[in-house]
Structure formats: C-alpha cells, structure tokens
Tab-separated table of C-alpha atoms and ligand atoms in Angstrom:
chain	number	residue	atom	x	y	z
A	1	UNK	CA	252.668	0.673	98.569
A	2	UNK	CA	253.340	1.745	94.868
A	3	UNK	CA	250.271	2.277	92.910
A	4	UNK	CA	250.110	-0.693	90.587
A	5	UNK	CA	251.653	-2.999	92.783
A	6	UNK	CA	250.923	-6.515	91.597
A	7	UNK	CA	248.912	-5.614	88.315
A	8	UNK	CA	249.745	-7.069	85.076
A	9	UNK	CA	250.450	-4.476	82.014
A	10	UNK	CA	250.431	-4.541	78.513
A	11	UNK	CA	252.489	-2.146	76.083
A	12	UNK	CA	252.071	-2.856	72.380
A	13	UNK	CA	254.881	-0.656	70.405
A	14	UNK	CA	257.465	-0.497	73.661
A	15	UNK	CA	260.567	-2.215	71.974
A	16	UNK	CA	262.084	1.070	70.998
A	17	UNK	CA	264.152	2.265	74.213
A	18	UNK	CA	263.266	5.867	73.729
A	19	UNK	CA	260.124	5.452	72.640
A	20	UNK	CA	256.932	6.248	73.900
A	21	UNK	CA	255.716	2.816	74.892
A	22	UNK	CA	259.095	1.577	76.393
A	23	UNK	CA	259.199	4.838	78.735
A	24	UNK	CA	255.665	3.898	79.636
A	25	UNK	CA	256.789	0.727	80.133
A	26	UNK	CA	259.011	1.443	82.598
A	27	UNK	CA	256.951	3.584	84.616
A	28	UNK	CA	254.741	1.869	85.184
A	29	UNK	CA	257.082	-0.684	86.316
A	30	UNK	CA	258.442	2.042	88.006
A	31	UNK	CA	255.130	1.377	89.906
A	32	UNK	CA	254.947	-1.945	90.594
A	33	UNK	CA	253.810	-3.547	87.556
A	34	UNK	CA	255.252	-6.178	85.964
A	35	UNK	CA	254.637	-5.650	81.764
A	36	UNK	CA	254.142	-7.456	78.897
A	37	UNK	CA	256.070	-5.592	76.121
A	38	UNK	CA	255.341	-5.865	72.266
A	39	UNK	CA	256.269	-4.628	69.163
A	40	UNK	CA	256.846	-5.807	65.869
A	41	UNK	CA	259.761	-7.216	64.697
A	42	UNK	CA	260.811	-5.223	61.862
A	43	UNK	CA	259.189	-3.575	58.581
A	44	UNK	CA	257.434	-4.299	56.309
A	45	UNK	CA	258.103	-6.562	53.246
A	46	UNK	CA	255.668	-4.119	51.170
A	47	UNK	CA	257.315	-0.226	52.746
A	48	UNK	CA	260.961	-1.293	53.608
A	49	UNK	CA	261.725	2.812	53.706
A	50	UNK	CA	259.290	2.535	56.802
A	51	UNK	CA	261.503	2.676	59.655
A	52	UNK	CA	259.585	0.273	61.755
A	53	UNK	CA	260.029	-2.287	64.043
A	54	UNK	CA	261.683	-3.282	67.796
A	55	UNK	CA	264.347	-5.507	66.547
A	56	UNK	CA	267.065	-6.725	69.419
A	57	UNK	CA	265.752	-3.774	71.380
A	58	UNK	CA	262.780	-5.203	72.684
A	59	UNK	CA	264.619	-7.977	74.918
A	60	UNK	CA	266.966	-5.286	76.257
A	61	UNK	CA	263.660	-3.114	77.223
A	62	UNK	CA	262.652	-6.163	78.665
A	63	UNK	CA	265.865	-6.498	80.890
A	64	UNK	CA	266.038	-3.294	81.667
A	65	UNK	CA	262.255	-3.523	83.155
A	66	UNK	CA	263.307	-7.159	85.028
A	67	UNK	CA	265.543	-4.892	87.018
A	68	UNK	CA	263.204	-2.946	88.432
A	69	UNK	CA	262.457	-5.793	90.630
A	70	UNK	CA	259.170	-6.787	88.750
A	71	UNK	CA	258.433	-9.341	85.965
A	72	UNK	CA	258.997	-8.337	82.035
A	73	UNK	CA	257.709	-10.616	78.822
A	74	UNK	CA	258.667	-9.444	76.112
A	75	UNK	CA	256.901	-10.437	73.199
A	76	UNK	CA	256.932	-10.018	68.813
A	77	UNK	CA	253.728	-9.657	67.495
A	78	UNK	CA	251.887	-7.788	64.736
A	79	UNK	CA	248.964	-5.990	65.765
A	80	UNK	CA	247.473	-5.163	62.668
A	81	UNK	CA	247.279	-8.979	62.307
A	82	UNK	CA	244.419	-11.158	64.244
A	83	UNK	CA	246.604	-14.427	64.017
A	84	UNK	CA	249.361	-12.168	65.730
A	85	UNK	CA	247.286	-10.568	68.353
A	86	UNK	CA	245.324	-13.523	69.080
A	87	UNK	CA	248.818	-15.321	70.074
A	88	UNK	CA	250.560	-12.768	71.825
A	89	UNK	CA	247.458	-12.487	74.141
A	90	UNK	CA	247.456	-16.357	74.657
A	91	UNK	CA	251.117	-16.199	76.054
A	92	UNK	CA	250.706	-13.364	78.385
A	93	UNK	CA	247.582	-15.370	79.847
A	94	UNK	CA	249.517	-18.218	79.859
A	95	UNK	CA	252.922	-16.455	81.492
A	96	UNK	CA	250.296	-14.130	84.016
A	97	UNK	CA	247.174	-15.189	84.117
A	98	UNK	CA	245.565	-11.832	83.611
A	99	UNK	CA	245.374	-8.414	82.023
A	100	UNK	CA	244.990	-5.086	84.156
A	101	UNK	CA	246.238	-2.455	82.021
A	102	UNK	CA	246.304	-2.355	78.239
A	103	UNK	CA	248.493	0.780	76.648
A	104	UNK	CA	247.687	0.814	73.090
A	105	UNK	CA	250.362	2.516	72.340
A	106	UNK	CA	251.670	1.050	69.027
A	107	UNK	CA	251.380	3.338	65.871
A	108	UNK	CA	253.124	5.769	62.653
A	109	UNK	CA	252.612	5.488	59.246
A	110	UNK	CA	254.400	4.217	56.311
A	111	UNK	CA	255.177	7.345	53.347
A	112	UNK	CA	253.087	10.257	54.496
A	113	UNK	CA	252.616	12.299	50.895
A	114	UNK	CA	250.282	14.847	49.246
A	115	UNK	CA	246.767	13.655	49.127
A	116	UNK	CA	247.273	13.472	45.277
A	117	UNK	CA	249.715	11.071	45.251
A	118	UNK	CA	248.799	9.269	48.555
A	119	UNK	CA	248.889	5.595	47.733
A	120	UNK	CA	245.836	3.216	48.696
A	121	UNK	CA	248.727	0.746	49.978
A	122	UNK	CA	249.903	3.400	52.488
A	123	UNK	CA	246.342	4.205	53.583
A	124	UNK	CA	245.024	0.780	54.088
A	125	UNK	CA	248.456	0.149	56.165
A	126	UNK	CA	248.305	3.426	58.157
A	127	UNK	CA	244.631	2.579	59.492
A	128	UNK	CA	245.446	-1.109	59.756
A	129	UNK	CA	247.929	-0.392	62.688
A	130	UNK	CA	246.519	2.498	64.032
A	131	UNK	CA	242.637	1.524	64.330
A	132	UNK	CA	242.467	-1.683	63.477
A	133	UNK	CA	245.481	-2.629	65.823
A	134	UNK	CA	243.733	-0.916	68.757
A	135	UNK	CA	240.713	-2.846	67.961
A	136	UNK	CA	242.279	-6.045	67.947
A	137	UNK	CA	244.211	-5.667	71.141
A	138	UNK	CA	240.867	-4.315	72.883
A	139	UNK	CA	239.087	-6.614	71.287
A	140	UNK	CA	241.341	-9.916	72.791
A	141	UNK	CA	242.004	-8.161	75.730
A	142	UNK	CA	238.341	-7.078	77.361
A	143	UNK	CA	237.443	-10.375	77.695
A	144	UNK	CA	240.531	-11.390	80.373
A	145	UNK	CA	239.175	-7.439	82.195
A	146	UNK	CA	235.974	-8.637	82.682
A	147	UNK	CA	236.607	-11.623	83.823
A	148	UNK	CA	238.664	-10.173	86.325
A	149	UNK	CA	236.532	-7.660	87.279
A	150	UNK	CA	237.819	-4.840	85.497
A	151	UNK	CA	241.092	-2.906	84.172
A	152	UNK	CA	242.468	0.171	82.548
A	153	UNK	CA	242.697	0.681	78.660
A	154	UNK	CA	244.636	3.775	77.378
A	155	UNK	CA	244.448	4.563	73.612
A	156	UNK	CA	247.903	6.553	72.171
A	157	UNK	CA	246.000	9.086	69.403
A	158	UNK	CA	247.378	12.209	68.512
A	159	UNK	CA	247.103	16.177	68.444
A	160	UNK	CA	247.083	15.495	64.425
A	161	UNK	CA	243.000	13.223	65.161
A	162	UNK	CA	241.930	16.469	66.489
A	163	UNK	CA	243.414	19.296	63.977
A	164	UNK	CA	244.680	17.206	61.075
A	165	UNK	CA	248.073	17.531	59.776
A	166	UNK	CA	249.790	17.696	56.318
A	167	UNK	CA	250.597	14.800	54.354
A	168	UNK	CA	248.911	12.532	57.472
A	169	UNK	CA	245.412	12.303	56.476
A	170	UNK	CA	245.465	8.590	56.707
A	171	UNK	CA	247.229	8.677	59.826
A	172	UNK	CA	245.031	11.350	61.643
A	173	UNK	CA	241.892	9.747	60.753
A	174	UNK	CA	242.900	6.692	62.123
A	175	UNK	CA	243.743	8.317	65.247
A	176	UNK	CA	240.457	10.423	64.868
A	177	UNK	CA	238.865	7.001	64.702
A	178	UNK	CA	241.087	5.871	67.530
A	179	UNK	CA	238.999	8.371	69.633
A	180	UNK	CA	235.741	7.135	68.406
A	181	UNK	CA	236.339	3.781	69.090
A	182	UNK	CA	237.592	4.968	72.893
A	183	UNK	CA	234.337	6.833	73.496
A	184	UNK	CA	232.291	3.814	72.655
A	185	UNK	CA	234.218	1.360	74.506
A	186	UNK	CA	234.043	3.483	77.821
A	187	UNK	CA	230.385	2.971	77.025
A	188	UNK	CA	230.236	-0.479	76.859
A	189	UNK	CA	232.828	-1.416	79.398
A	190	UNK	CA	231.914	0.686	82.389
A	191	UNK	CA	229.517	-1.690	83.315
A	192	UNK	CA	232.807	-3.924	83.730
A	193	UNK	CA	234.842	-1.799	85.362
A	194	UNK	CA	236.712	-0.813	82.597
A	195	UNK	CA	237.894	2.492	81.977
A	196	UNK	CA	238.845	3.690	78.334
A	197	UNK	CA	240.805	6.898	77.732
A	198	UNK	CA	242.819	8.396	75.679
A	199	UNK	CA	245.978	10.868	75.276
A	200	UNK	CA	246.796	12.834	71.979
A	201	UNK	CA	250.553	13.583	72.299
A	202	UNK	CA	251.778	16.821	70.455
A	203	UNK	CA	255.502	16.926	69.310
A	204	UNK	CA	257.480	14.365	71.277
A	205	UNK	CA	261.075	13.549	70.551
A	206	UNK	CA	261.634	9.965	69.693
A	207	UNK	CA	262.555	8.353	66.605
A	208	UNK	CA	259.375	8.528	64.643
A	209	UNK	CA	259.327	12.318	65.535
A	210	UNK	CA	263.147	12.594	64.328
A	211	UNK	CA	261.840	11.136	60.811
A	212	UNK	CA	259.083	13.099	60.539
A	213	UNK	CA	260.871	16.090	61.202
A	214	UNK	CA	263.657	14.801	58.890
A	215	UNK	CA	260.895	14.219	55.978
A	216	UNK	CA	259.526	17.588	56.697
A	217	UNK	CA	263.045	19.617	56.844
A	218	UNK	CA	263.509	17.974	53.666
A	219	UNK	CA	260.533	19.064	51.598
A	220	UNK	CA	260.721	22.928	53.093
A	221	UNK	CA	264.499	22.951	52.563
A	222	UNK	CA	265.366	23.656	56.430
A	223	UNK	CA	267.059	21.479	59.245
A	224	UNK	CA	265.219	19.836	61.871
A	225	UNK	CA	267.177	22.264	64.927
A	226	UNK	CA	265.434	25.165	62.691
A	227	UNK	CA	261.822	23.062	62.814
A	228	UNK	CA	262.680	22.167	66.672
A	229	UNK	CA	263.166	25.891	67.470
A	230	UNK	CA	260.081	26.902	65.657
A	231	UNK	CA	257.831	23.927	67.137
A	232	UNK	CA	259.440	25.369	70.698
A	233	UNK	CA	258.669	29.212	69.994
A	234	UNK	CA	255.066	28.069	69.184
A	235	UNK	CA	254.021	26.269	72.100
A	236	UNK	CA	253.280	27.772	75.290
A	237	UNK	CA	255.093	25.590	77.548
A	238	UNK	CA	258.198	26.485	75.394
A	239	UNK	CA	259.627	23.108	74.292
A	240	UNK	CA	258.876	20.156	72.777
A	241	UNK	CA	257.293	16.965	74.872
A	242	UNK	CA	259.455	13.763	76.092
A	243	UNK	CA	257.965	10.809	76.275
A	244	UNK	CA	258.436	10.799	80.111
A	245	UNK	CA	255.488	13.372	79.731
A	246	UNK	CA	253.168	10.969	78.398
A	247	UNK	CA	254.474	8.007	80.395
A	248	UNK	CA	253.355	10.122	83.720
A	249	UNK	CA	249.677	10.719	82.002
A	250	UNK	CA	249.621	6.847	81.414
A	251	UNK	CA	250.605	6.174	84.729
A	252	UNK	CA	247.831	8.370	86.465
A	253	UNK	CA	244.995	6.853	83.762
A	254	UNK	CA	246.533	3.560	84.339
A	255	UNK	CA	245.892	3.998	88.019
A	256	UNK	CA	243.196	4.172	90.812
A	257	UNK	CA	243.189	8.039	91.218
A	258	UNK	CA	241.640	7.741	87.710
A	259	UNK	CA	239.151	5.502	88.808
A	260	UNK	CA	236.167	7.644	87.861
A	261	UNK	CA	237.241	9.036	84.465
A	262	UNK	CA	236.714	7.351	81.351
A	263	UNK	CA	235.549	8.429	77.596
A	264	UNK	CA	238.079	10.882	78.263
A	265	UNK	CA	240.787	12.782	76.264
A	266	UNK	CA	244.023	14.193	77.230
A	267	UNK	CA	246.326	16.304	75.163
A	268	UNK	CA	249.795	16.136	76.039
A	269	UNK	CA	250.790	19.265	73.745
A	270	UNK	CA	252.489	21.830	76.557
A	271	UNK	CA	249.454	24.159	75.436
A	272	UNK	CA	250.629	24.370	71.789
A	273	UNK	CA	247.504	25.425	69.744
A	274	UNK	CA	245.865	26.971	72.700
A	275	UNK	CA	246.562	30.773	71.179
A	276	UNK	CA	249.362	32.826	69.985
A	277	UNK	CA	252.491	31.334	72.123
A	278	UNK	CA	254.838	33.755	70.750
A	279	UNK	CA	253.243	36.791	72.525
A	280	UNK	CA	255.645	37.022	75.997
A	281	UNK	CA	253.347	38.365	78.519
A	282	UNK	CA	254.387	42.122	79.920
A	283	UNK	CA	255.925	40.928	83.477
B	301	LIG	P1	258.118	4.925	67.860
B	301	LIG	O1	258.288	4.690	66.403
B	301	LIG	O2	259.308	4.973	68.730
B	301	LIG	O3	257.072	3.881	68.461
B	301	LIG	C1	256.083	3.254	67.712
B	301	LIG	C2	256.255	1.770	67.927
B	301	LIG	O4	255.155	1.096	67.317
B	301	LIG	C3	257.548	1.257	67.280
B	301	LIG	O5	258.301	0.545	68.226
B	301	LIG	C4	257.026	0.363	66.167
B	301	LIG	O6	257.903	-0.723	65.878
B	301	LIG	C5	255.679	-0.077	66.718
B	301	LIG	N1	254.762	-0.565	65.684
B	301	LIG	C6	254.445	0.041	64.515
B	301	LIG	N2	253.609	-0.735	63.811
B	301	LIG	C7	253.384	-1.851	64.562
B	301	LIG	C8	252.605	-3.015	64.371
B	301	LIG	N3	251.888	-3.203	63.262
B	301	LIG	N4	252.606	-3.942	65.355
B	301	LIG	C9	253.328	-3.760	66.486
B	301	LIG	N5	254.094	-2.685	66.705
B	301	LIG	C10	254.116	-1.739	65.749
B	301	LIG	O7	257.281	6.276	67.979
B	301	LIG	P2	256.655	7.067	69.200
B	301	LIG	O8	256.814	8.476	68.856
B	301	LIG	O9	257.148	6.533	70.483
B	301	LIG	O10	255.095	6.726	69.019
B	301	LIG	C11	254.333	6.024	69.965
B	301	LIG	C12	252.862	6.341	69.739
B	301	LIG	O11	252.637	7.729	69.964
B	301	LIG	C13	252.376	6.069	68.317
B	301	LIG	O12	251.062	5.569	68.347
B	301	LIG	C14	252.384	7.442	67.686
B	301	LIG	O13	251.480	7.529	66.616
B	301	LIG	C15	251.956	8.283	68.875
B	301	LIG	N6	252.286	9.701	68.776
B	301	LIG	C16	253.590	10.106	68.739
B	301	LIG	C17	253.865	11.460	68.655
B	301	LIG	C18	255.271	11.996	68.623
B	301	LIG	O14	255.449	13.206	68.421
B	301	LIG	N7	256.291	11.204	68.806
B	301	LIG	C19	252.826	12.380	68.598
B	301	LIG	C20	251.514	11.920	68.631
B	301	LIG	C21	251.256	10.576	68.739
C-alpha cells in the first residue's frame, strides 16, 4: 500500500508547475493522496514588479495531479488574508471532509533592498505571507486534525531564518519566526497527534530562485550561470537543490515513518555552509 493512501493534503503556494509546492504536490500524490492545491491568483495591486501568483497554472497542476489516479481541488486563495483562508478551508471540508497533511509551503517577498531603503510596505507584506500566512492556515486547519485525531503540518522556512541573507531581512525573520511558531505548535499539538516540522531549503531552482538570482546578477554586475557555478563550487554536495529534493523530505515528514519527530528542523542545503566546500579531499 502507498504511504498516504487515502489521506487528504493541503499545499498552499503549489500553482507554479516547477515550484516547490506543486512538486510536493505531486508526490505526495505520487503516494496516494489526493491534494488540495492553493495559491494566489496573481500580484499584488500595491508591488505589481512582484512576480507572484499561480494564474492558469494552478488548474493544470491540478489535472496533472487528477491523473495520478487520486482526487485534486484546486483552489485561489490569499493566505495572508483571514477572509481568504477562512474560505478556502471551508471548501476543502466541504469537497473532503478532512485535513491530514498541511504543507505550508507558500512564501517570497516583494522588493528585497538595502536595509536603508527597505520600505515598511515591503516589510509588513513579506511577514504577512510568510508568518502570518502560516499562522492562518495552522490556525484554520488544527481544528479539522484534532478532530480527526491527528495530522502532519510541515512549515517551508529557509537556510536565510537560520544565517540571514542580504537585502532579505524581512523575509528571513519571517521565516526565523516561521520556526518559532513550529516549535511551539509541536508543543501544543502533540497532545493531538499532531506533528509540526519544518524544512529550510538552501538554493533551489524554481522561478523565485531564477529572480533572485536575476536581482542579484544585476546589482554585482555578473550572470546568473556565473552565480549558479559559484553557489555549486560552494556547497558540498556540488550543485544546487531541485525541488524534487524537498518534495521527498515532505513526503517522509508528511508520513508515518515520521511519526515520532516533531519540533524538528531540516535543512535541505546539500551541506552548503557546513565548512569550506571548495577544499577536494586528497583521494
Ligand atoms: P515559487 O515562487 O515558485 O512558489 C511560491 C508560491 O507561493 C508561488 O506560487 C506564489 O504565487 C505563492 N504565494 C506567494 N504569496 C502568496 C499568498 N499571499 N497567498 C498564496 N500563495 C502565495 O517559489 P519556490 O522557490 O517554489 O518557493 C516555495 C517556498 O520555498 C517559499 O516559501 C520559499 O520562501 C521557500 N524557499 C525557497 C527557496 C528556493 O531557493 N527556491 C529557498 C528557501 C525557501
């Protein structure tokens, strides 16, 4: 029998079809799930250079999941809105009756710049989808757990909540806060049978990595192969991630061999920041 045969998923953030949460989608569809998948439906009246939002693609993710042989809803919401959350959680109880898994997965940030000229705008929004969206979705989504006797939540943070990154301070204390807000909630819902973990991807390649990496080639006046190469060189593992590797960490936290972990964090980095990669051992 696959491992989540019969359980009911949610991915906020999947309507991208190389994204993260689409890939995790899948797998765990892959598994036997069938998936509720979410994302916004485009950006932001107030950042409009924010590349944001699922647009057609979230139907076709859908689709593509329904032929897999298990059931796929796909869904528009906002999760940095209550309203929003509050409704997209009605319909998936209505379509399934239940939640098992929640992948908070959703996230980015809208004009990462120098602290100096960081706008309060961009920080409010940055923390609005990043914490306050993963607060929301826990927030509507324990209740259906417990009353079913337990489930699986797995926070997306980030290598950048643990050593900060440039021009993201919004962004990596909101993932920072992401982990906070993990550790507490494995507190409080282990008596349900709720297990709350977390992953903090390094450098995967999707879209939001391709902009980043665009921004950054930008401002140091290099090309994003020359940043790939470098980002490579420095981590151990010797490339960058895919979001197939976080999709199998998902799976496994999503899962019963996980069933006695929680409060936990898992970088998916390939080792980068664990020493000086570019040293080639003498064999
Ligand atoms: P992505 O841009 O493909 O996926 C992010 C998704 O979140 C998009 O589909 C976007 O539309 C959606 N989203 C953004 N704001 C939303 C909102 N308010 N409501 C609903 N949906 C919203 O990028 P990705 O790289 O697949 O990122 C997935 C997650 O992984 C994010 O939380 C990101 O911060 C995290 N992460 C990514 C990397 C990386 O290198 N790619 C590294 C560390 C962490």
């Amino acid at each position: 029998m696959s491992k989540l045969e019969g359980k009911i998923a949610l991915v906020t953030g999947a309507g991208r079809e190389k994204g993260i949460g689409a890939v995790c989608a899948r797998r765990l569809a892959i598994e036997g799930a069938s998936v509720v998948v979410t994302d916004i439906a485009g950006p932001f009246a107030e950042f409009p250079n924010y590349k944001v939002g699922a647009g057609e693609g979230l139907a076709e993710v859908a689709a593509g999941i329904e032929k897999l042989g298990v059931q796929a809803l796909p869904l528009y919401a906002d999760i940095a809105d209550e309203e929003s959350v509050q409704k997209m959680v009605a319909e998936a109880k209505d379509k399934f009756g239940r939640i098992d898994i929640l992948v908070n997965n959703a996230g980015g940030s809208p004009g990462p710049a120098p602290l100096t000229q960081f706008t309060l705008a961009a920080w409010e929004k940055t923390l609005a989808i990043n914490l306050t969206g993963t607060f929301l979705c826990c927030r509507e989504i324990a209740p259906l757990m417990i009353g079913n006797g337990g489930g699986k939540i797995v926070n997306i943070s980030s290598r950048a909540a643990r050593r900060g990154a440039v021009w993201m301070h919004a962004y990596s204390a909101a993932k920072a806060g992401v982990l906070g807000l993990t550790y507490s909630m494995a507190l409080e819902l282990a008596p349900f049978n709720i297990c709350v973990n977390a992953l903090c991807p390094g450098d995967i390649e999707t879209d939001l990595k391709q902009w980043g990496l665009e921004m950054e080639a930008g401002v140091k006046g290099t090309t994003v192969e020359k940043l790939k190469e470098e980002i490579a060189s420095a981590t151990p593992l010797g490339r960058l991630g895919r979001p197939e590797d976080v999709a199998a960490a998902v799976v496994f936290l999503a899962s019963p061999d996980s069933d006695y972990l929680t409060g936990e964090v898992l970088n998916i980095t390939g080792g980068h920041g664990l020493g000086n990669a570019t040293v080639k051992p003498g064999y």
